[in-house]
Amino acid sequence: MPNRQVVSSHIESPIVTVPGSKYLANRYIALAALSSGTTRLSNLPENDDIEAALEAVKQLGATVTSVDNGVVDIEGIKNYELPQTATLNCRDSGTLSRFITAVASNLRSQVVVDASEQMRQRPMQEVSQSLRDLGVAVSSDALPISLKGPIQGGRVELDTSRSSQYLSGLLIACLKAKSDTYLILKGKTVSSSYIQLTKNAIELFGGKIEEVSETELKIPANQSLTPTNIHIASDVVSSSYFMAAGLLAETTVTLTAFDFESPQGESQFYRVLEAMGASIKAESDKLVVGYTDQLQGIDVDMGDMPDVVPTLVVLALFAKGETYIHNIAHLAFKESNRIVDLCDELNKLGVDIEYDADSIRIKGDQPLRPAHLSSCHDHRLAMSYALVGIKQPGIVVTDAQAVEKSFPKYWEFLENIGLHTELVN
Ligand SMILES: O=C(O)C1=C[C@@H](OP(=O)(O)O)[C@@H](O)[C@H](O)C1
Ligand SMILES: C=C(OP(=O)(O)O)C(=O)O
């Protein structure tokens, strides 16, 4: 398994345009598969999750044609009956596993949804139970799941306290149910901005969701979705590593084509950095993040920015004072346990990070020592750990190829701004 370390700390060309959003791509691919006609997606990110998503909708009967670099045509499923059982491999993708299990419930055929060993450990039971309640035959509460639709619609309770992806998946899938679907939300919805991201995507395809009350959503039955041409906006989470890199290298980094309009919580990460003392400028679609002085620790609710918590924890190591990150219990259910694994690995640096089930407390500005930090096969840990190397020599990220899940060209992007990395033992 390749290990990698950052071996320079100087940023020479501080302008970055990150690839398209895997979050938006996941939604558009699922919706395109359920549309009547052909959707063209451009600026599609190339990574493991999106490759798996395209492969999965193809197996469900959508036609996927690669047109050009980053441009793909997806013709929606015409026949919801397959000639034989399809077995889908969602690899490490939680989003795909949750979305495609719901989408596949529209078929009248047997579909098996499977994924990597790591993904098989992540919770699926909220999805399987609600699909059963909606008339789908579902074999089990964990991957691999074998199911047979079609989804009938009806009234169902859904617990969204571990992941918002269950709800997003059902919102998409139930657009084509036989009768109206009423989703009654139980528990606090975590990562709730992702629901808005899903609603916006559904609207783009002409779909309708009605808000009956704060805890009840109605999805009118049998909707016809209109294909559309979409340029996928930049990935707001991938951007976070370059904002952090600039601050650690004590310089200014400009992110071009930044998606200021995104409802995704992480699109506001720059506000957290601003509160820590970074200088922030928005110039049309450019986000300029500048270093002014050592960052200050912060007390912050990151419940709606789950995927940039590792980035923030790394920055907090170098900030003055304490950083307290809370409302993050749902981070336990990601590719790794992003509370326990993240903190246990970083504590190998000789620092003082405390955590409990819902929060992380970091004492900043402590002396560090070189260490091998395992990504625990979690792309976000790998990308964040590498940044520690800007400040501290001898930081080796093990299982560094985990970045392929969302950002296979991450090392190349670091190289392009002047941060050299090396493969090491
Ligand atoms: O809907 C989505 O695209 C996602 C929702 C979030 O998950 P949870 O809702 O499980 O927190 C996020 O962490 C994940 O990377 C992607
Ligand atoms: C948690 C993530 O993705 P997923 O849940 O789709 O595996 C992520 O990209 O950080």
Coordinates of C-alpha atoms and ligand atoms in Angstrom, one line a residue:
M1 CA 0.0 0.0 0.0
P2 CA 1.6 3.3 -1.0
N3 CA 2.8 5.7 1.7
R4 CA 3.3 9.3 0.9
Q5 CA 4.6 12.4 2.5
V6 CA 4.7 16.1 1.6
V7 CA 8.3 17.2 1.3
S8 CA 8.0 20.9 0.7
S9 CA 6.2 23.7 2.5
H10 CA 6.3 26.5 -0.1
I11 CA 3.3 27.3 -2.3
E12 CA 4.5 28.7 -5.6
S13 CA 1.4 28.9 -7.8
P14 CA -1.5 29.5 -5.5
I15 CA -4.4 29.3 -7.9
V16 CA -6.6 26.2 -7.9
T17 CA -9.7 25.0 -9.7
V18 CA -10.8 21.8 -8.1
P19 CA -12.8 19.2 -10.0
G20 CA -16.6 19.0 -10.2
S21 CA -18.6 18.1 -7.1
K22 CA -19.0 14.3 -6.4
Y23 CA -22.0 15.3 -4.2
L24 CA -23.9 16.9 -7.1
A25 CA -22.7 14.2 -9.5
N26 CA -24.2 11.5 -7.3
R27 CA -27.5 13.2 -7.3
Y28 CA -27.6 14.0 -11.0
I29 CA -26.6 10.5 -12.1
A30 CA -29.4 8.9 -10.0
L31 CA -31.9 11.4 -11.3
A32 CA -30.7 11.1 -14.9
A33 CA -31.2 7.3 -14.7
L34 CA -34.9 7.9 -13.7
S35 CA -35.5 10.5 -16.4
S36 CA -37.1 9.9 -19.8
G37 CA -34.5 11.0 -22.3
T38 CA -30.8 11.9 -22.2
T39 CA -29.1 14.1 -19.7
R40 CA -25.7 15.6 -20.5
L41 CA -23.4 16.1 -17.5
S42 CA -20.2 18.1 -17.9
N43 CA -17.3 18.8 -15.5
L44 CA -18.1 15.3 -14.1
P45 CA -15.4 14.5 -11.5
E46 CA -13.3 11.4 -12.3
N47 CA -13.0 9.3 -9.1
D48 CA -13.9 5.9 -7.8
D49 CA -17.3 6.9 -6.3
I50 CA -18.5 8.4 -9.6
E51 CA -17.2 5.6 -11.7
A52 CA -19.1 3.2 -9.5
A53 CA -22.2 5.3 -9.8
L54 CA -22.1 5.3 -13.6
E55 CA -21.5 1.6 -13.6
A56 CA -24.4 1.0 -11.3
V57 CA -27.0 3.0 -13.3
K58 CA -25.8 1.2 -16.5
Q59 CA -26.5 -2.1 -14.9
L60 CA -30.0 -0.9 -14.0
G61 CA -30.6 -0.2 -17.6
A62 CA -29.5 3.4 -18.2
T63 CA -27.3 4.0 -21.2
V64 CA -24.1 5.8 -20.3
T65 CA -22.0 7.3 -23.1
S66 CA -18.8 9.1 -22.6
V67 CA -18.7 12.1 -24.9
D68 CA -15.5 13.8 -24.0
N69 CA -13.2 14.4 -21.0
G70 CA -15.6 15.0 -18.1
V71 CA -18.7 14.9 -20.3
V72 CA -21.1 12.0 -20.2
D73 CA -24.6 11.4 -21.7
I74 CA -27.0 9.4 -19.5
E75 CA -30.2 8.1 -21.2
G76 CA -32.7 7.1 -18.5
I77 CA -33.9 3.6 -17.9
K78 CA -36.5 2.6 -20.5
N79 CA -37.3 -0.9 -19.3
Y80 CA -37.7 -1.4 -15.6
E81 CA -37.5 -5.1 -16.0
L82 CA -34.0 -6.6 -16.4
P83 CA -33.2 -9.8 -18.3
Q84 CA -31.3 -11.2 -15.3
T85 CA -30.4 -10.3 -11.7
A86 CA -28.0 -7.3 -11.6
T87 CA -25.3 -7.2 -8.9
L88 CA -24.1 -3.6 -8.2
N89 CA -20.8 -2.8 -6.6
C90 CA -20.9 0.5 -4.7
R91 CA -17.2 0.1 -3.7
D92 CA -16.5 2.5 -0.8
S93 CA -19.4 4.9 -1.5
G94 CA -22.0 5.5 1.2
T95 CA -23.9 7.9 -0.9
L96 CA -24.1 5.5 -3.8
S97 CA -25.1 2.5 -1.6
R98 CA -27.9 4.5 0.0
F99 CA -29.1 6.2 -3.2
I100 CA -28.9 3.2 -5.5
T101 CA -30.6 0.8 -3.1
A102 CA -33.6 3.1 -3.2
V103 CA -33.4 3.8 -7.0
A104 CA -33.1 0.1 -7.7
S105 CA -36.4 -0.5 -5.9
N106 CA -38.1 1.0 -8.9
L107 CA -37.3 -2.1 -10.9
R108 CA -39.5 -5.2 -11.2
S109 CA -36.4 -7.4 -11.2
Q110 CA -34.1 -8.8 -8.5
V111 CA -31.1 -6.5 -7.8
V112 CA -28.3 -7.2 -5.5
V113 CA -26.5 -4.2 -4.0
D114 CA -23.0 -4.8 -2.7
A115 CA -19.9 -2.8 -1.8
S116 CA -16.4 -3.0 -0.3
E117 CA -15.8 -4.7 3.0
Q118 CA -15.5 -1.3 4.6
M119 CA -18.8 -0.1 3.2
R120 CA -20.5 -3.4 4.3
Q121 CA -19.8 -2.2 7.8
R122 CA -21.7 1.1 7.4
P123 CA -25.4 1.3 8.4
M124 CA -28.1 0.5 5.9
Q125 CA -30.9 -0.6 8.0
E126 CA -32.8 2.6 7.9
V127 CA -32.9 2.3 4.1
S128 CA -33.9 -1.4 4.0
Q129 CA -36.6 -1.0 6.6
S130 CA -38.2 2.0 4.9
L131 CA -38.1 0.2 1.6
R132 CA -39.9 -2.8 3.1
D133 CA -42.5 -0.4 4.4
L134 CA -42.9 1.0 0.9
G135 CA -43.7 -2.5 -0.5
V136 CA -40.2 -3.6 -1.6
A137 CA -38.9 -7.1 -0.8
V138 CA -35.6 -6.5 0.9
S139 CA -33.3 -9.4 2.0
S140 CA -31.2 -7.9 4.8
D141 CA -30.3 -4.9 6.8
A142 CA -26.7 -4.7 5.8
L143 CA -24.9 -4.9 2.4
P144 CA -25.0 -7.1 0.4
I145 CA -28.8 -6.5 0.1
S146 CA -31.0 -8.3 -2.4
L147 CA -34.2 -6.5 -3.3
K148 CA -37.1 -6.6 -5.6
G149 CA -39.5 -3.8 -6.3
P150 CA -41.3 -1.9 -7.6
I151 CA -41.7 0.6 -4.8
Q152 CA -45.4 1.2 -4.1
G153 CA -45.3 4.4 -2.0
G154 CA -47.3 4.8 1.2
R155 CA -46.5 6.2 4.6
V156 CA -43.2 5.5 6.3
E157 CA -41.2 6.7 9.3
L158 CA -37.5 7.3 8.7
D159 CA -34.8 7.8 11.3
T160 CA -32.3 10.4 9.9
S161 CA -30.2 10.7 13.0
R162 CA -27.2 8.7 11.7
S163 CA -27.2 9.9 8.0
S164 CA -29.1 12.2 5.8
Q165 CA -28.3 10.0 2.8
Y166 CA -31.3 7.7 3.7
L167 CA -33.7 10.5 3.1
S168 CA -32.0 11.9 0.0
G169 CA -32.1 8.4 -1.5
L170 CA -35.8 8.0 -0.8
L171 CA -36.7 11.4 -2.0
I172 CA -35.1 10.5 -5.4
A173 CA -36.5 7.0 -5.6
C174 CA -40.1 7.7 -4.5
L175 CA -40.6 10.2 -7.4
K176 CA -41.5 7.2 -9.5
A177 CA -43.5 5.2 -6.8
K178 CA -47.0 3.9 -7.8
S179 CA -48.8 6.0 -5.1
D180 CA -47.9 9.1 -3.1
T181 CA -45.2 8.7 -0.5
Y182 CA -45.3 10.4 2.9
L183 CA -42.0 10.4 4.8
I184 CA -42.2 11.1 8.5
L185 CA -38.9 12.1 9.9
K186 CA -37.9 10.7 13.3
G187 CA -34.9 12.0 15.2
K188 CA -32.8 15.0 14.4
T189 CA -31.7 15.0 10.7
V190 CA -28.0 15.2 10.6
S191 CA -26.1 16.9 7.7
S192 CA -29.4 18.5 6.9
S193 CA -28.0 20.9 4.2
Y194 CA -27.6 17.8 2.0
I195 CA -31.3 17.5 1.9
Q196 CA -31.6 20.9 0.3
L197 CA -28.9 19.8 -2.2
T198 CA -31.1 16.8 -3.1
K199 CA -34.2 19.0 -3.4
N200 CA -32.5 21.4 -5.7
A201 CA -31.3 18.6 -7.9
I202 CA -34.8 17.1 -8.0
E203 CA -36.2 20.5 -9.0
L204 CA -33.6 20.8 -11.8
F205 CA -35.1 17.6 -13.3
G206 CA -38.7 19.0 -12.9
G207 CA -39.5 16.8 -9.9
K208 CA -41.7 17.9 -7.0
I209 CA -41.4 17.4 -3.3
E210 CA -44.0 18.9 -0.9
E211 CA -43.2 19.9 2.7
V212 CA -46.3 18.9 4.7
S213 CA -44.7 20.0 7.9
E214 CA -41.1 20.3 9.3
T215 CA -41.1 16.5 9.9
E216 CA -43.3 15.3 7.0
L217 CA -42.6 15.3 3.3
K218 CA -44.9 14.3 0.5
I219 CA -43.6 12.9 -2.7
P220 CA -46.3 12.9 -5.3
A221 CA -46.5 9.5 -7.2
N222 CA -45.5 8.6 -10.8
Q223 CA -43.6 11.7 -11.7
S224 CA -42.0 12.1 -15.0
L225 CA -38.5 13.6 -14.8
T226 CA -37.2 15.8 -17.6
P227 CA -33.6 15.3 -18.7
T228 CA -31.4 18.3 -18.7
N229 CA -27.8 19.5 -19.5
I230 CA -25.9 20.4 -16.4
H231 CA -22.4 21.8 -15.8
I232 CA -21.4 20.4 -12.4
A233 CA -20.2 23.0 -10.0
S234 CA -16.8 22.6 -8.2
D235 CA -16.5 20.4 -5.2
V236 CA -16.7 22.6 -2.0
V237 CA -15.1 19.9 0.2
S238 CA -12.1 19.3 -2.2
S239 CA -11.6 23.1 -2.0
S240 CA -11.1 22.9 1.8
Y241 CA -7.6 21.2 1.5
F242 CA -6.2 24.1 -0.6
M243 CA -7.6 26.7 1.8
A244 CA -5.9 24.9 4.6
A245 CA -2.7 24.4 2.6
G246 CA -2.5 28.1 2.0
L247 CA -3.0 28.9 5.7
L248 CA -0.4 26.4 6.8
A249 CA 2.1 27.6 4.3
E250 CA 1.3 31.2 5.5
T251 CA 0.3 32.5 2.1
T252 CA -2.8 33.3 0.0
V253 CA -4.6 30.8 -2.1
T254 CA -7.3 31.6 -4.7
L255 CA -10.0 29.1 -5.6
T256 CA -11.5 29.8 -8.9
A257 CA -15.0 28.7 -9.9
F258 CA -15.9 28.4 -6.2
D259 CA -19.6 27.4 -5.8
F260 CA -20.8 30.3 -3.6
E261 CA -24.4 29.4 -4.3
S262 CA -24.2 25.8 -3.0
P263 CA -26.6 25.0 -0.1
Q264 CA -24.1 22.3 1.1
G265 CA -22.9 23.2 4.6
E266 CA -19.2 22.8 3.7
S267 CA -19.5 25.7 1.2
Q268 CA -19.4 27.9 4.3
F269 CA -16.2 26.5 5.6
Y270 CA -14.4 29.7 4.7
R271 CA -16.5 31.5 7.3
V272 CA -15.1 29.2 10.0
L273 CA -11.6 30.1 8.7
E274 CA -12.5 33.7 8.8
A275 CA -13.6 33.4 12.4
M276 CA -10.2 31.8 13.1
G277 CA -8.5 34.8 11.7
A278 CA -8.0 34.1 8.0
S279 CA -8.7 36.9 5.5
I280 CA -11.4 36.1 3.1
K281 CA -12.3 37.8 -0.1
A282 CA -15.0 36.9 -2.6
E283 CA -14.3 38.2 -6.1
S284 CA -17.0 37.1 -8.5
D285 CA -16.6 33.3 -8.6
K286 CA -13.2 33.5 -6.9
L287 CA -12.6 32.8 -3.2
V288 CA -9.4 34.2 -1.9
V289 CA -8.2 32.8 1.4
G290 CA -5.2 34.7 2.9
Y291 CA -3.0 34.2 5.9
T292 CA -2.7 37.2 8.2
D293 CA -1.5 35.8 11.5
Q294 CA -1.5 32.5 13.4
L295 CA -5.1 31.2 13.4
Q296 CA -7.1 31.3 16.7
G297 CA -8.8 28.2 18.1
I298 CA -12.6 28.2 17.7
D299 CA -15.7 26.7 19.3
V300 CA -17.8 25.5 16.4
D301 CA -20.8 23.4 15.6
M302 CA -19.8 21.3 12.6
G303 CA -23.0 19.2 12.4
D304 CA -23.7 20.5 8.9
M305 CA -20.1 20.4 7.6
P306 CA -19.2 16.8 8.4
D307 CA -16.8 16.3 5.5
V308 CA -14.4 19.2 6.4
V309 CA -14.0 18.2 10.1
P310 CA -10.7 16.4 9.3
T311 CA -9.4 19.5 7.5
L312 CA -10.4 21.7 10.5
V313 CA -8.8 19.4 13.0
V314 CA -5.5 19.6 11.2
L315 CA -5.6 23.4 11.1
A316 CA -6.5 23.4 14.8
L317 CA -3.3 21.7 15.6
F318 CA -1.5 24.9 14.6
A319 CA -3.9 27.4 16.0
K320 CA -3.5 29.4 19.2
G321 CA -5.5 28.0 22.1
E322 CA -8.2 25.4 22.0
T323 CA -10.6 24.3 19.3
Y324 CA -13.8 22.6 20.3
I325 CA -15.8 20.9 17.5
H326 CA -19.2 19.6 18.4
N327 CA -22.5 18.1 17.1
I328 CA -20.6 15.5 15.1
A329 CA -21.7 12.1 16.4
H330 CA -22.6 11.1 12.8
L331 CA -18.9 11.2 11.9
A332 CA -18.7 7.7 13.5
F333 CA -20.4 6.3 10.4
K334 CA -18.2 7.5 7.6
E335 CA -15.5 5.6 5.7
S336 CA -13.6 5.4 9.1
N337 CA -14.9 6.5 12.5
R338 CA -13.9 10.1 11.9
I339 CA -13.9 10.9 15.6
V340 CA -12.0 7.9 17.0
D341 CA -9.7 7.0 14.1
L342 CA -8.9 10.6 13.2
C343 CA -8.0 11.6 16.8
D344 CA -6.2 8.4 17.7
E345 CA -4.0 8.7 14.6
L346 CA -3.2 12.4 15.2
N347 CA -2.3 11.7 18.8
K348 CA 0.7 9.8 17.4
L349 CA 2.1 13.3 16.8
G350 CA 2.4 13.7 20.5
V351 CA -0.4 16.2 20.7
D352 CA -3.4 16.4 23.0
I353 CA -6.6 15.7 21.3
E354 CA -9.6 14.6 23.4
Y355 CA -12.9 13.3 22.0
D356 CA -16.2 11.8 23.0
A357 CA -19.1 10.5 21.1
D358 CA -20.2 13.9 19.8
S359 CA -17.1 16.2 19.9
I360 CA -13.4 16.8 19.5
R361 CA -11.2 19.1 21.6
I362 CA -7.8 20.1 20.3
K363 CA -5.1 22.0 22.2
G364 CA -3.3 23.9 19.5
D365 CA 0.2 25.0 19.0
Q366 CA 1.8 22.0 20.7
P367 CA 5.2 20.6 19.6
L368 CA 4.7 17.8 17.1
R369 CA 6.9 14.8 16.4
P370 CA 7.2 12.9 13.1
A371 CA 4.8 10.0 12.7
H372 CA 3.2 7.5 10.3
L373 CA -0.5 8.3 10.2
S374 CA -2.8 5.7 8.8
S375 CA -5.6 6.9 6.6
C376 CA -7.6 4.0 7.8
H377 CA -8.6 3.8 4.1
D378 CA -10.4 7.1 4.5
H379 CA -9.7 9.6 1.7
R380 CA -10.5 12.6 3.9
L381 CA -8.1 11.5 6.6
A382 CA -5.4 10.9 3.9
M383 CA -5.8 14.3 2.3
S384 CA -5.9 16.1 5.7
Y385 CA -3.0 14.3 7.3
A386 CA -0.8 15.1 4.3
L387 CA -1.2 18.8 5.1
V388 CA 0.4 18.4 8.5
G389 CA 3.6 17.8 6.5
I390 CA 3.6 21.4 5.4
K391 CA 4.5 22.4 9.0
Q392 CA 6.2 19.3 10.3
P393 CA 8.8 17.1 8.5
G394 CA 8.5 13.4 8.7
I395 CA 4.7 13.0 8.4
V396 CA 4.0 9.8 6.4
V397 CA 0.4 9.1 5.3
T398 CA 0.0 5.3 5.0
D399 CA -2.6 3.8 2.7
A400 CA -2.4 7.1 0.8
Q401 CA -4.2 5.8 -2.3
A402 CA -7.5 6.1 -0.3
V403 CA -7.7 9.5 -2.1
E404 CA -8.9 7.7 -5.2
K405 CA -12.4 7.6 -3.7
S406 CA -13.1 11.2 -4.3
F407 CA -9.9 12.9 -5.6
P408 CA -7.4 10.6 -7.3
K409 CA -5.4 13.6 -8.7
Y410 CA -5.0 15.1 -5.2
W411 CA -1.2 14.6 -5.1
E412 CA -0.9 16.1 -8.6
F413 CA -3.0 19.1 -7.5
L414 CA -0.6 19.6 -4.5
E415 CA 2.3 19.3 -6.9
N416 CA 0.8 21.9 -9.2
I417 CA 0.8 24.5 -6.5
G418 CA 4.3 23.7 -5.5
L419 CA 3.8 21.2 -2.7
H420 CA 5.9 18.2 -3.6
T421 CA 5.1 14.8 -2.3
E422 CA 7.0 11.6 -2.4
L423 CA 6.2 7.9 -2.2
V424 CA 8.0 6.5 0.8
N425 CA 8.3 3.2 2.7
Ligands
LIG1 O1 -25.7 13.2 0.6 C1 -24.5 13.3 0.5 O2 -24.0 13.4 -0.6 C2 -23.6 13.1 1.7 C3 -24.1 13.4 2.9 C4 -23.2 13.4 4.1 O3 -23.4 12.1 4.8 P1 -24.4 12.0 6.1 O4 -25.7 12.5 5.8 O5 -24.3 10.5 6.3 O6 -23.7 12.7 7.2 C5 -21.8 13.5 3.8 O7 -21.0 13.2 4.9 C6 -21.4 12.5 2.6 O8 -20.1 12.6 2.3 C7 -22.2 12.8 1.4
LIG2 C1 -18.5 10.4 3.8 C2 -18.2 10.5 2.5 O1 -18.8 9.9 1.5 P1 -19.8 8.6 1.4 O2 -20.7 8.7 2.6 O3 -20.5 8.8 0.2 O4 -19.0 7.4 1.4 C3 -17.2 11.5 2.1 O5 -17.0 11.7 0.9 O6 -16.5 12.1 3.0

